[in-house]
Coordinates of C-alpha atoms in Angstrom, one line a residue:
X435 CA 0.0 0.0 0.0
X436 CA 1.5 3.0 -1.0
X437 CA 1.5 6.3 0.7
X438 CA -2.4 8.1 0.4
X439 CA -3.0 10.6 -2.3
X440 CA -3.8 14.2 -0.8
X441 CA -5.9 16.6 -2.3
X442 CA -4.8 20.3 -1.7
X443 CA -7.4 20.9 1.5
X444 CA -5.2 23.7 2.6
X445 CA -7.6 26.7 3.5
X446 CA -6.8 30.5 3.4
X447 CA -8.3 33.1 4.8
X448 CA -9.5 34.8 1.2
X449 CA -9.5 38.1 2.7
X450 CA -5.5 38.5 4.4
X451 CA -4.8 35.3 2.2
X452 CA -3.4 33.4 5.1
X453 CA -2.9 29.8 4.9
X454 CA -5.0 28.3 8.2
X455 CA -5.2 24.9 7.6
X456 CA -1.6 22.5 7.1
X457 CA -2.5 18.7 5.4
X458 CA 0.4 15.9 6.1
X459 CA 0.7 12.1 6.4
X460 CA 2.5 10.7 9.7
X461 CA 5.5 8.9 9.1
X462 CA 3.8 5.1 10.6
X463 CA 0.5 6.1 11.3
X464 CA -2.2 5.6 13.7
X465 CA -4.1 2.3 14.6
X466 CA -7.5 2.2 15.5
X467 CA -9.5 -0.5 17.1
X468 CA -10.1 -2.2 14.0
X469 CA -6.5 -2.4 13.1
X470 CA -7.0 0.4 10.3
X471 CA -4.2 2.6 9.4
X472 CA -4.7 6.3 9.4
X473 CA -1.6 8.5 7.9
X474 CA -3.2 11.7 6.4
X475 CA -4.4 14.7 8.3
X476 CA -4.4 18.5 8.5
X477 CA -3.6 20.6 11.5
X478 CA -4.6 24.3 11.8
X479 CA -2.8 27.1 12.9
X480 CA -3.4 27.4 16.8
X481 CA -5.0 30.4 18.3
X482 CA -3.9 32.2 21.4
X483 CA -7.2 30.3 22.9
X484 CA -5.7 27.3 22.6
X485 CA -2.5 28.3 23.8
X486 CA -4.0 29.9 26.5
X487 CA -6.8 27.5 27.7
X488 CA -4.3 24.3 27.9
X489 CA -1.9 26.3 30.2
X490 CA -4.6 26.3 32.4
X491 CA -5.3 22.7 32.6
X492 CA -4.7 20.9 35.6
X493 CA -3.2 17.8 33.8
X494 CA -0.5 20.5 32.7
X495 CA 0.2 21.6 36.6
X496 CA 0.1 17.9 37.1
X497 CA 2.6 16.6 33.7
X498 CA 3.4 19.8 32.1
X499 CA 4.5 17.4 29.4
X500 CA 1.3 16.6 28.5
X501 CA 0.7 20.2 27.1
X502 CA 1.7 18.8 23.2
X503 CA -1.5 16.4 23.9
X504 CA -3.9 19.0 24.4
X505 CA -2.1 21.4 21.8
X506 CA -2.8 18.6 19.3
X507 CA -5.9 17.4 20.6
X508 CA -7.0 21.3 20.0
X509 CA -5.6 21.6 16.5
X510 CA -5.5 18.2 14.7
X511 CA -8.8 18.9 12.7
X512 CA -8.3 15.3 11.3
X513 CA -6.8 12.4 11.0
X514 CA -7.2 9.6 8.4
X515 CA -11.3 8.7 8.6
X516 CA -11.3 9.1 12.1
X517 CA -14.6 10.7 13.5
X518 CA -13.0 12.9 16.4
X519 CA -9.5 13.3 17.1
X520 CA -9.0 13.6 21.2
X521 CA -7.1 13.1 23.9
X522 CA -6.8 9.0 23.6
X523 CA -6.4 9.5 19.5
X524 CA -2.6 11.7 20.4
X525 CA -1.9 9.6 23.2
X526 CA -2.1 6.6 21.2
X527 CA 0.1 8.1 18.6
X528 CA 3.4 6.2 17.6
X529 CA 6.7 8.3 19.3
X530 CA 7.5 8.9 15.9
X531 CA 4.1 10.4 14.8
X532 CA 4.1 12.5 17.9
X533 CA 7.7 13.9 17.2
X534 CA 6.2 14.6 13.9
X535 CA 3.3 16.5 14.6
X536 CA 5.0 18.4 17.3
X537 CA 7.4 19.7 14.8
X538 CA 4.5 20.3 12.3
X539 CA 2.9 22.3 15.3
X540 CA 6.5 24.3 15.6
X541 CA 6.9 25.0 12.2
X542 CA 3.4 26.5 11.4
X543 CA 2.8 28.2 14.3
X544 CA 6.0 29.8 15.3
X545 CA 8.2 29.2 12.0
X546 CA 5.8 30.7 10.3
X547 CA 6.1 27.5 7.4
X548 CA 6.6 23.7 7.0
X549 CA 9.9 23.4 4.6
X550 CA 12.8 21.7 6.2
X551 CA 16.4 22.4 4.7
X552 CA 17.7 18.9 3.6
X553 CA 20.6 17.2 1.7
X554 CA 20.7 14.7 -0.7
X555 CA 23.0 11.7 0.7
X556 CA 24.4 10.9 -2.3
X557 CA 25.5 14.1 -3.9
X558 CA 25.1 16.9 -0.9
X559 CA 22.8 18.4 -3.5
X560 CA 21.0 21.3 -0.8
X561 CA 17.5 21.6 -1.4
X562 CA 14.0 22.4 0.4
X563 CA 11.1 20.1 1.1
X564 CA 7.9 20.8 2.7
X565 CA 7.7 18.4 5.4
X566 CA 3.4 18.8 5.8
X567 CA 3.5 17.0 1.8
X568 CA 0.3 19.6 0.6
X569 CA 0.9 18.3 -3.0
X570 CA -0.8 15.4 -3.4
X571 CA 1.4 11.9 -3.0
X572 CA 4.0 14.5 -1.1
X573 CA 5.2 13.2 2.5

């Protein structure tokens, strides 16, 4: 199974032409109940609100690790066919997918864009590569 084709669901504001919402595919994926595999999603820019609101939480004064959960619980619009994407959906996430999206999170919210500079390994050929893959088949 190869990796699933995206359409361009990115939305902009029409009237400041800001880009709001961010589509990707995780790197493994997560696995619901039935054993299906969900890779694509789209994440929106965060507003202060949600910054905000989850510093506030008290499983944050408890684990203030646990403050990428709720971030991503609060901004991961979708994922795969999933109805809702909560709490036990980001917890359940691979390490992997989780170091994914948090960077995702980072580079649209405080970057300000998803490219990554990379290298090629066989020729050191520098180049630039959106990592949230908004062209479909991208990753």
């Amino acid at each position: 199974m190869g990796a699933p084709m995206l359409s361009t669901e990115s939305r902009y504001d029409t009237e400041a032409g800001l880009r709001t919402e961010y589509p990707f595919v995780l790197p493994r994926g997560f696995v619901d109940e039935r054993g299906t595999v969900h890779r694509d999603g789209v994440m929106r820019l965060a507003t202060a609100r949600d910054e905000i609101s989850t510093q506030t939480d008290p499983r944050v004064r408890q684990n203030p690790g646990y403050l990428t959960v709720l971030l991503l619980e609060r901004t991961l619009t979708r994922i795969g066919t999933l109805a809702t994407v909560d709490t036990m959906v980001v917890e359940s996430l691979f390490a992997s997918d989780l170091a994914f999206l948090q960077d995702l999170y980072r580079r649209i919210n405080q970057v300000g864009h998803t490219e990554a500079d990379v290298s090629c390994p066989s020729c050191g050929h520098g180049f630039a590569v959106d990592i949230a893959g908004d062209a479909t088949g991208e990753s």
